[in-house]
Structure formats: C-alpha cells, structure tokens
Tab-separated table of C-alpha atoms in Angstrom:
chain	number	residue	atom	x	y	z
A	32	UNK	CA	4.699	-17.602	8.629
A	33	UNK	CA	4.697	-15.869	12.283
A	34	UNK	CA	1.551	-13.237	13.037
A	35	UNK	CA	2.230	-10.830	15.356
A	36	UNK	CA	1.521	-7.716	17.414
A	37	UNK	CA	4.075	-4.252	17.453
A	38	UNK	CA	3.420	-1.826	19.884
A	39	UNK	CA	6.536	0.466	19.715
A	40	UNK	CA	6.776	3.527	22.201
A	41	UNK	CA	4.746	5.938	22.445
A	42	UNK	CA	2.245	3.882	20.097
A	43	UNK	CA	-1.730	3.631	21.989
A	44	UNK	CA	-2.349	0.285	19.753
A	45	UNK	CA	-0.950	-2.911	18.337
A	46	UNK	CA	-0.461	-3.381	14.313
A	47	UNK	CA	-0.505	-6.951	13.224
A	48	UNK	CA	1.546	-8.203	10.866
A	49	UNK	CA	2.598	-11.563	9.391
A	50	UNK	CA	5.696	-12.078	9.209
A	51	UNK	CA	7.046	-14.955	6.177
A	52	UNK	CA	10.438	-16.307	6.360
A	53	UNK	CA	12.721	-17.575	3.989
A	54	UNK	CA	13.410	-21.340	3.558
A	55	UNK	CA	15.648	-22.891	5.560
A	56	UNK	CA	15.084	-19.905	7.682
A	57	UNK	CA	18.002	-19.694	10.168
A	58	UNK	CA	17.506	-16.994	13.335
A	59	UNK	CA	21.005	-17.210	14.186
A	60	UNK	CA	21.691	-15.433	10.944
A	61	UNK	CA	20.747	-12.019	9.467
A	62	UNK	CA	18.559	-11.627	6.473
A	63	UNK	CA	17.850	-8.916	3.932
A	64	UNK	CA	13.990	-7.563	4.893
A	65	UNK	CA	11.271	-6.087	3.304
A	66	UNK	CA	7.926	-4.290	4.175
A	67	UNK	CA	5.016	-5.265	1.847
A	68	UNK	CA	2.097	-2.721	1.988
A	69	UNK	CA	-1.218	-3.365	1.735
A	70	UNK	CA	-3.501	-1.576	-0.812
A	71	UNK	CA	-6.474	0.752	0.498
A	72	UNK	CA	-9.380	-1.111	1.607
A	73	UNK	CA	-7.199	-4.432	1.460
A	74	UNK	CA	-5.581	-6.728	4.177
A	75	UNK	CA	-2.494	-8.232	4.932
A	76	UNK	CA	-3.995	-11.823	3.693
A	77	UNK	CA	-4.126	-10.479	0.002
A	78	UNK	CA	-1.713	-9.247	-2.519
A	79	UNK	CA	1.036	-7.794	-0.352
A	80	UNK	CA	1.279	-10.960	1.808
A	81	UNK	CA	-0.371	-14.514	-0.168
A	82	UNK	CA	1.294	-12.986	-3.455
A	83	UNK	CA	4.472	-10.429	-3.303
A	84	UNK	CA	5.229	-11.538	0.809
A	85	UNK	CA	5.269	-15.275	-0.146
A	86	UNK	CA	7.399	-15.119	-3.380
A	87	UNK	CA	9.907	-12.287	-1.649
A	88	UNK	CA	10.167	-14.574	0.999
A	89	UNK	CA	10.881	-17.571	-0.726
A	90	UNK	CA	13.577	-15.736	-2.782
A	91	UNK	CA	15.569	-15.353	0.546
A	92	UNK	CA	14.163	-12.230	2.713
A	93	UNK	CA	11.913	-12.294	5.516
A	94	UNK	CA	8.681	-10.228	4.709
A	95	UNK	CA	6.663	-8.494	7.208
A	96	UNK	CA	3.301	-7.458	6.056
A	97	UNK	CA	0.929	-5.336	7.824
A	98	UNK	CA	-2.907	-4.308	8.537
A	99	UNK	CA	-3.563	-0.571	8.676
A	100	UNK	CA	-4.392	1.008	11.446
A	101	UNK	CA	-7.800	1.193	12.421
A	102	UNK	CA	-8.369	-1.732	9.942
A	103	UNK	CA	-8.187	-5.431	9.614
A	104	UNK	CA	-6.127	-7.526	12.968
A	105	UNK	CA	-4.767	-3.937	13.819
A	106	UNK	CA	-6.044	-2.181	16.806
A	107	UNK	CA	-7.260	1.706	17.093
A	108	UNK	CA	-10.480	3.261	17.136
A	109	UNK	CA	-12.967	4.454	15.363
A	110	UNK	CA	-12.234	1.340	13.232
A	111	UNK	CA	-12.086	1.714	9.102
A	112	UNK	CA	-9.584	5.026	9.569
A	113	UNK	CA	-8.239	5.539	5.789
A	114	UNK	CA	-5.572	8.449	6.682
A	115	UNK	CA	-2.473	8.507	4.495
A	116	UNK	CA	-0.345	9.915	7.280
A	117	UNK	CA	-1.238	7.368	9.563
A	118	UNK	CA	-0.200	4.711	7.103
A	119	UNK	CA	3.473	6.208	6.768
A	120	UNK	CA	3.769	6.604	10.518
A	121	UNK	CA	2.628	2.684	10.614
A	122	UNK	CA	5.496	1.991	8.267
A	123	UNK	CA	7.787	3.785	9.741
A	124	UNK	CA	6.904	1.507	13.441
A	125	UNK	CA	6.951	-1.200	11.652
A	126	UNK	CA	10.468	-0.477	10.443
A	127	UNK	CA	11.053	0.104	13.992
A	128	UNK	CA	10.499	-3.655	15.178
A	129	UNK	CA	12.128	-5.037	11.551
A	130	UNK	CA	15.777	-2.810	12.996
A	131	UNK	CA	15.225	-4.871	16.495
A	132	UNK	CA	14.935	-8.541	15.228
A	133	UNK	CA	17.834	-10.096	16.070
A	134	UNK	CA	17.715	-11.973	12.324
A	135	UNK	CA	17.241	-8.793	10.564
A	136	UNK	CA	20.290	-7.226	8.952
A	137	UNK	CA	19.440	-3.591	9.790
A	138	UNK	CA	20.832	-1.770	7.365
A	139	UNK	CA	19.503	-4.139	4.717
A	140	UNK	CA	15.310	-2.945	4.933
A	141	UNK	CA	13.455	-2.327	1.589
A	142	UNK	CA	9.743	-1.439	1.195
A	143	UNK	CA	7.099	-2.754	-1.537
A	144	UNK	CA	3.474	-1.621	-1.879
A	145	UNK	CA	0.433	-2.115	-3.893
A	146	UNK	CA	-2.252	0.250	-5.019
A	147	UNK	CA	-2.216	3.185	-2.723
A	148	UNK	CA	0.356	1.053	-0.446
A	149	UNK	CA	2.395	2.086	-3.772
A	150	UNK	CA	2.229	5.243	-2.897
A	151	UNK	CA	1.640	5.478	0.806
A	152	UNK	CA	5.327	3.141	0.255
A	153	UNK	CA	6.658	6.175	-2.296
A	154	UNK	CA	6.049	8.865	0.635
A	155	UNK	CA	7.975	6.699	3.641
A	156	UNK	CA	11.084	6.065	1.206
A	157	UNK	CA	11.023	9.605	0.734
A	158	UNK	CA	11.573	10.895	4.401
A	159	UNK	CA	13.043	7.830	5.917
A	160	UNK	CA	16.515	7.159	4.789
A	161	UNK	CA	16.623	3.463	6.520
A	162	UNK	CA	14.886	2.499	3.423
A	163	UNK	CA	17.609	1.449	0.811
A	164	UNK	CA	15.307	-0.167	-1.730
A	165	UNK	CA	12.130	0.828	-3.140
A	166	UNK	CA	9.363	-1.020	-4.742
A	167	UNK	CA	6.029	0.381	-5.819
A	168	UNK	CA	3.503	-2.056	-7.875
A	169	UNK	CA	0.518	-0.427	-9.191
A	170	UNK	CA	0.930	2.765	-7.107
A	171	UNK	CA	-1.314	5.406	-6.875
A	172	UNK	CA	-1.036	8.591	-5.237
A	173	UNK	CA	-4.545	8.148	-3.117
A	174	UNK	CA	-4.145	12.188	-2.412
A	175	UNK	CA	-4.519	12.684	-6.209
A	176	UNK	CA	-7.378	10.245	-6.482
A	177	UNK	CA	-9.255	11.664	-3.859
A	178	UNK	CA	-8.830	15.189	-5.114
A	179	UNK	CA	-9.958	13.810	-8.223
A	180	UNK	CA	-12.482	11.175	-8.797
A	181	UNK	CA	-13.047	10.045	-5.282
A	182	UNK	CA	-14.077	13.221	-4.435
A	183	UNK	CA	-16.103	13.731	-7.827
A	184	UNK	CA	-13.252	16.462	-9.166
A	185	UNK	CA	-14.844	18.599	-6.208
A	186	UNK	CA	-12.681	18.557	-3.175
A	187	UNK	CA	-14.037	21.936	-1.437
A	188	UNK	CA	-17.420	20.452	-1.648
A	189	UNK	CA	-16.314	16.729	-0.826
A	190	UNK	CA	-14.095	18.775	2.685
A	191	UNK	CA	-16.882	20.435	3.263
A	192	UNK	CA	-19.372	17.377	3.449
A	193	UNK	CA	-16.992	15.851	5.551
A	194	UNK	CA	-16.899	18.877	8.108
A	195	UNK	CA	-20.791	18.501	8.370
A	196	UNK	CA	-20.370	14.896	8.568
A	197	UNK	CA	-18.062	15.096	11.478
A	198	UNK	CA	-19.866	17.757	13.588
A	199	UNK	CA	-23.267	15.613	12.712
A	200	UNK	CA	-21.569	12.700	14.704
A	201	UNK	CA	-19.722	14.656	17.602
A	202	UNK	CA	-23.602	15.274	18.164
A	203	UNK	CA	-24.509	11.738	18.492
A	204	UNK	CA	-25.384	11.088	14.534
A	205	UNK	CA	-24.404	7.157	13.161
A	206	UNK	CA	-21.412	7.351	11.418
A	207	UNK	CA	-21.394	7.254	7.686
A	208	UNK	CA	-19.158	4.620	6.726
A	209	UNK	CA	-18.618	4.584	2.998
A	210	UNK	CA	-17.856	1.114	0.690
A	211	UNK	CA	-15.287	1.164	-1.819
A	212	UNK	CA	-16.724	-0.900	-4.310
A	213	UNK	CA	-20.519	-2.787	-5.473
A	214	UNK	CA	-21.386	-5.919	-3.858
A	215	UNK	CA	-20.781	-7.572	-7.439
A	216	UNK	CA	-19.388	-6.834	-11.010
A	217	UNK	CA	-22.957	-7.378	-12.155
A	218	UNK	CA	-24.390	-4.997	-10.050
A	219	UNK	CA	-21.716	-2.681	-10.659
A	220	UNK	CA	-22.187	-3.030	-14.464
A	221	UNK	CA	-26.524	-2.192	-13.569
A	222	UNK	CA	-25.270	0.543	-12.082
A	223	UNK	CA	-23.659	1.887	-15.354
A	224	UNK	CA	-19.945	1.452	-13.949
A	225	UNK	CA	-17.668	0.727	-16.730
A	226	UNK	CA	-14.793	1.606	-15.519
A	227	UNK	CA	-11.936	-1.162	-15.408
A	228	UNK	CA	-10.395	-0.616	-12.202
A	229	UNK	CA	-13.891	-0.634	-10.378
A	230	UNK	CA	-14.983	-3.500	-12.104
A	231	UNK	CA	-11.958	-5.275	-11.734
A	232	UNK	CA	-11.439	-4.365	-8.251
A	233	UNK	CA	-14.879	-5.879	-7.374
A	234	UNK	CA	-13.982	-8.969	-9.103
A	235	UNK	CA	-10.920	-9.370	-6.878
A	236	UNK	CA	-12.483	-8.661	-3.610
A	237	UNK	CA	-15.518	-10.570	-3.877
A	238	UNK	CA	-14.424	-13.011	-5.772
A	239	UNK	CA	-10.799	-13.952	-6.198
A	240	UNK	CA	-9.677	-13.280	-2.888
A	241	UNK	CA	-12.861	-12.170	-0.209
A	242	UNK	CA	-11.150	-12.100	3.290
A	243	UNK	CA	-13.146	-11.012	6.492
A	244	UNK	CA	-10.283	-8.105	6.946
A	245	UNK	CA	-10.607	-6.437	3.762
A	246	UNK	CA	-12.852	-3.801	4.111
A	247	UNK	CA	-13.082	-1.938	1.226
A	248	UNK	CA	-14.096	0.674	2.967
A	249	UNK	CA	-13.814	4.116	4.681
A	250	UNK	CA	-15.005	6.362	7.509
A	251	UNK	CA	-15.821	9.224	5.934
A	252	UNK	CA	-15.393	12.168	8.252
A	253	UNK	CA	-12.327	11.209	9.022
A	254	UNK	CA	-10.775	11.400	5.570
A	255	UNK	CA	-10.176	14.749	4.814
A	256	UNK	CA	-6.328	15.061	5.408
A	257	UNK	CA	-6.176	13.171	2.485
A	258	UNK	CA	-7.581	15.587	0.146
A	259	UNK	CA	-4.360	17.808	1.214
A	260	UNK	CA	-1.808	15.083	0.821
A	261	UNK	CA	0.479	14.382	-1.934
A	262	UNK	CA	2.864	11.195	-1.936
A	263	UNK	CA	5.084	12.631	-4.552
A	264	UNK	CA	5.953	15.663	-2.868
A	265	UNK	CA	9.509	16.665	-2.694
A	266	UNK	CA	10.303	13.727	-4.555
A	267	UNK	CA	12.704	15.942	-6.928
A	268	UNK	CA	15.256	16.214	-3.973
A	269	UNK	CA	14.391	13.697	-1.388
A	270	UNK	CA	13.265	10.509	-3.034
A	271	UNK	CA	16.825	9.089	-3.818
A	272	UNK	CA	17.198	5.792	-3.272
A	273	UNK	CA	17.303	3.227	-5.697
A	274	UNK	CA	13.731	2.513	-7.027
A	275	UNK	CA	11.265	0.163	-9.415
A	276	UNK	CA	7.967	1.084	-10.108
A	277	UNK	CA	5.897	-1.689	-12.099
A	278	UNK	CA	2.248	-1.210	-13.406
A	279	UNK	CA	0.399	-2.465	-16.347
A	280	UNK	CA	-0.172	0.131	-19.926
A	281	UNK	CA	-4.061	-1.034	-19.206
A	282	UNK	CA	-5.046	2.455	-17.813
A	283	UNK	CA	-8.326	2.494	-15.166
A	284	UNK	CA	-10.015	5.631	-13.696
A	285	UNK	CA	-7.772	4.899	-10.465
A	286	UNK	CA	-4.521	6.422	-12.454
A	287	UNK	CA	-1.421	4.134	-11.315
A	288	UNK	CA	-0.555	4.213	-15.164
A	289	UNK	CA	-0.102	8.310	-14.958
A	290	UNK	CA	0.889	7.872	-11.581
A	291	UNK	CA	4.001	5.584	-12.393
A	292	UNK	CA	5.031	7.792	-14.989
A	293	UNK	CA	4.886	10.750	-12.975
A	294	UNK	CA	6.958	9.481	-9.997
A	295	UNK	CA	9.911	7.821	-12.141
A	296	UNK	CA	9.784	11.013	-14.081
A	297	UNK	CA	10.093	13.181	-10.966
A	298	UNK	CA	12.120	11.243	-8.285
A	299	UNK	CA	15.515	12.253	-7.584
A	300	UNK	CA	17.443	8.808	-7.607
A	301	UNK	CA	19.964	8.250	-10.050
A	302	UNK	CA	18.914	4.435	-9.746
A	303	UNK	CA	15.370	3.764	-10.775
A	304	UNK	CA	13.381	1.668	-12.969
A	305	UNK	CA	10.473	1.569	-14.972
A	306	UNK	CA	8.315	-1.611	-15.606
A	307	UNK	CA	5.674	-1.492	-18.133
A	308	UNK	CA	3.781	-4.988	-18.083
A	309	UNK	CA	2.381	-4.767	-21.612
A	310	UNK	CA	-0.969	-5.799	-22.143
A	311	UNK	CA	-2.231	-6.351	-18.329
A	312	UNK	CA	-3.878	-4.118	-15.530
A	313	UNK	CA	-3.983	-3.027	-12.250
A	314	UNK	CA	-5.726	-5.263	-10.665
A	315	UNK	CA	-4.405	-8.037	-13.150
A	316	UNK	CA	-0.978	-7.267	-10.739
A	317	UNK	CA	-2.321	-8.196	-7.594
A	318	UNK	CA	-2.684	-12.168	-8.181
A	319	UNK	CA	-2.416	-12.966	-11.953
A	320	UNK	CA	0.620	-15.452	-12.619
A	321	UNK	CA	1.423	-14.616	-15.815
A	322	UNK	CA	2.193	-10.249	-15.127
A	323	UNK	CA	3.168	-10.904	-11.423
A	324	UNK	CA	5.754	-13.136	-13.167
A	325	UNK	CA	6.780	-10.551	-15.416
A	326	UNK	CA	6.603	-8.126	-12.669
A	327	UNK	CA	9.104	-10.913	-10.123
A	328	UNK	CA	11.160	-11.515	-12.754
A	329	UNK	CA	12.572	-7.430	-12.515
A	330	UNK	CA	11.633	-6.984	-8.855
A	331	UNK	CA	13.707	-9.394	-6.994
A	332	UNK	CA	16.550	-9.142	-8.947
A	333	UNK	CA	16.529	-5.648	-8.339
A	334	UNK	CA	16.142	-5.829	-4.461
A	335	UNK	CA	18.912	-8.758	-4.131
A	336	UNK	CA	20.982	-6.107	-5.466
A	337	UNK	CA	20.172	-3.321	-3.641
A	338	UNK	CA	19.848	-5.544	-0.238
C-alpha cells in the first residue's frame, strides 16, 4: 500500500489517498481500478480501505481510497466540511490521477462506496461516464437522511438554524461543530437511543475500528446544500452503467434498506443487481466476515466482468 497526495488543476488542496495494489503487482502492466469511498464521518483507514480496498485489491485491481475533503489526511479549510457536492467533485479528481497512472488501464475504472459513500458513489456514476462499473454497499442517499431524520423531519427549520449559525460565526462566534454519534453504546442507550444504526454505528467507531481520522462529525453551517441534494436524481435516464447494490434486510433509522430498493428500482441500466444479505445490517457490512463474504462473493465477480 502507497499513500499519497492529488492535487489536479485548478484544485487549492491535496486529497490523500492510499493506494493498495494487487499481488505480484507489476507497473509495467495495466490493471483494472477501482475507487472505494469512504462513508460520512469515516476515513480512508476503515471499511472502504482495511476491508473492501484490501480484498479488491488482492482479487487483482489496484484500489485507491480516499479522505474527504476538509476531513481526515486531506487538506482544505474550515476542516470537518460534510458537502455532498464536494465529495463527487473529489471523486471525480481522483478519477483524474487513476486515468494518468501509467499502470492503470483507463478505460477499465469502477467505483465502490459505503454508507453515504454509497450514494455520494451512485451520484458520480451517474454524470461521469468513465465509470463502467458500479458498486454501492450500504448506500444511503445522505440528502434524504438529512431532509429526514438528521434534520428532525424539519428541513426549513434545520436551513434556517444553519443560516443563523453561519452569520453568528462570520461575526466572530465559535463554530458549532456537531458529532455524529455518543461517546459509547452505553451512553447512547442512557440517552434512550434505540435505534440500530446509531447504536451500531457507535459500536464500530469507538470500538471496532477508532482511527484518529474518523471524525464522525460535521460543521454545521456549512451543511445546508445537502438538504437540497438528491443522489438519485435523474437516475431514470442517466444512471446506466452496469450496477450492484448490496445491503443487509436489517433496516436502521439511516434507510440504506429503502434506499437500495429505491435506486435498483429507479436506475436506468439494463445491467444491475440486487444483493440482499439476509439476516445482517448496515453496519454488520462494514467489517463482519461472515456478510462481507456474502457481499465479495457477488461483488468481485461482478466487477471482473465488467472491468
């Protein structure tokens, strides 16, 4: 595994990346690649890199996995940035440096992503036809979440909050920087949080895989193009390439269950594929072997195909 820094022009800060090769690797030849996508408040050490980047890697591509902007070993400022269209222009550079390394096969690029990465993932395939393989695990579509429980099912009042927010700090006020997630599943259940995804979620990032880059967290007044963003939209004509969307039928309040459904349902491809892990959840897809076997098992197969 290579980290490194892409600054593409016109770009005003590095992302990092790591960047897992195949066995054997050989840089005199060229390799199928894929882009594996962080989920929000995540890092490029977790899921999409120590668990999908490794095992796509060792089944023959070379992986690059990248930090957000404004998160993690990426640069740009005011740090902890969640904006959805920032994350699809990041893929989109990052695409740019996969097309330029000389060990690449350019016309051979796929995309994976977990949690909102899913989606953030489902929105680049859609507008940028250099992807010819699709993979979301877990998606969600973070603009529906936000409009719904992130933002309390009240989005005027949540953009509203965040316009007072925002003018309170161009006047000098601290920022209001808001965490994801409890410090602990007990505290989290003291708190009267039941549901599965929260709970779960805290379990995985304070406990099965803490890393000083995940920040589970946001900047709030600068979330609010969000609210207005959709990662299914125009889907019906424009998402056509050949696709695999995997989550578990163990539904949490963050909706990748509905979410999966909805996208195969409304994506144009005439190549897609739906993959129901029976009897796991969301969170149980980011580093439990048994479903991400199941969930391997489908996925590479599918992109050794389509790559």
């Amino acid at each position: 595994m290579e980290t490194v820094s892409i600054r593409n022009p016109g770009m005003t800060w590095d992302i990092a990346a790591n960047v897992h090769f195949p066995p054997g690797f050989d840089a005199a030849r060229r390799y199928p690649a894929v882009i594996s996508n962080h989920p929000i408040g995540s890092c490029k050490e977790q899921t999409a890199g120590n668990v999908y980047g490794a095992a796509l890697a060792e089944a023959g591509f070379v992986v690059v996995v990248p930090d957000a902007s404004f998160q993690g070993g990426s640069g740009g400022s005011p740090r902890w940035i969640e904006d959805a269209e920032q994350r699809v222009r990041d893929y989109r550079d990052v695409i740019d440096y996969m097309q330029r390394l000389p060990y690449v096969d350019p016309e051979r690029i796929g995309i994976l992503g977990i949690c909102g990465g899913g989606g953030y993932s489902i929105k680049t395939t859609i507008i940028d036809k250099r992807i010819k393989a699709l993979v979301s695990i877990t998606g969600v579509n973070f603009g529906r979440l936000f409009r719904e429980g992130f933002s309390g099912f009240n989005p005027v009042g949540t953009l509203e909050a965040m316009a007072a927010q925002r003018t309170a700090e161009n006047a000098g006020s601290e920022q209001r920087v808001d965490v994801f997630l409890p410090e602990s599943v007990e505290a989290g259940k003291a708190a009267g949080i039941a549901d599965i995804d929260v709970l779960e979620a805290t379990d995985y990032y304070r406990n099965r895989n803490p890393q000083a880059n995940s920040g589970t967290r946001m900047l709030f007044s600068h979330a609010a193009t969000n609210i207005a963003w959709d990662a299914f939209a125009f889907a019906e004509t424009l998402l056509t390439q050949p696709m695999m969307v995997v989550f578990g039928d163990k539904p949490g309040g963050f909706g990748a269950y509905r979410d999966g459904m909805e996208i195969y349902g409304r994506a144009a491809s005439k190549d897609k594929h739906l993959v129901v892990v029976e009897g796991w959840s969301h969170y149980d897809l980011y580093d439990q072997p048994e479903p991400v076997g199941i969930a391997l098992a489908k996925v590479i197969p599918f992109l050794k195909e389509r790559l």
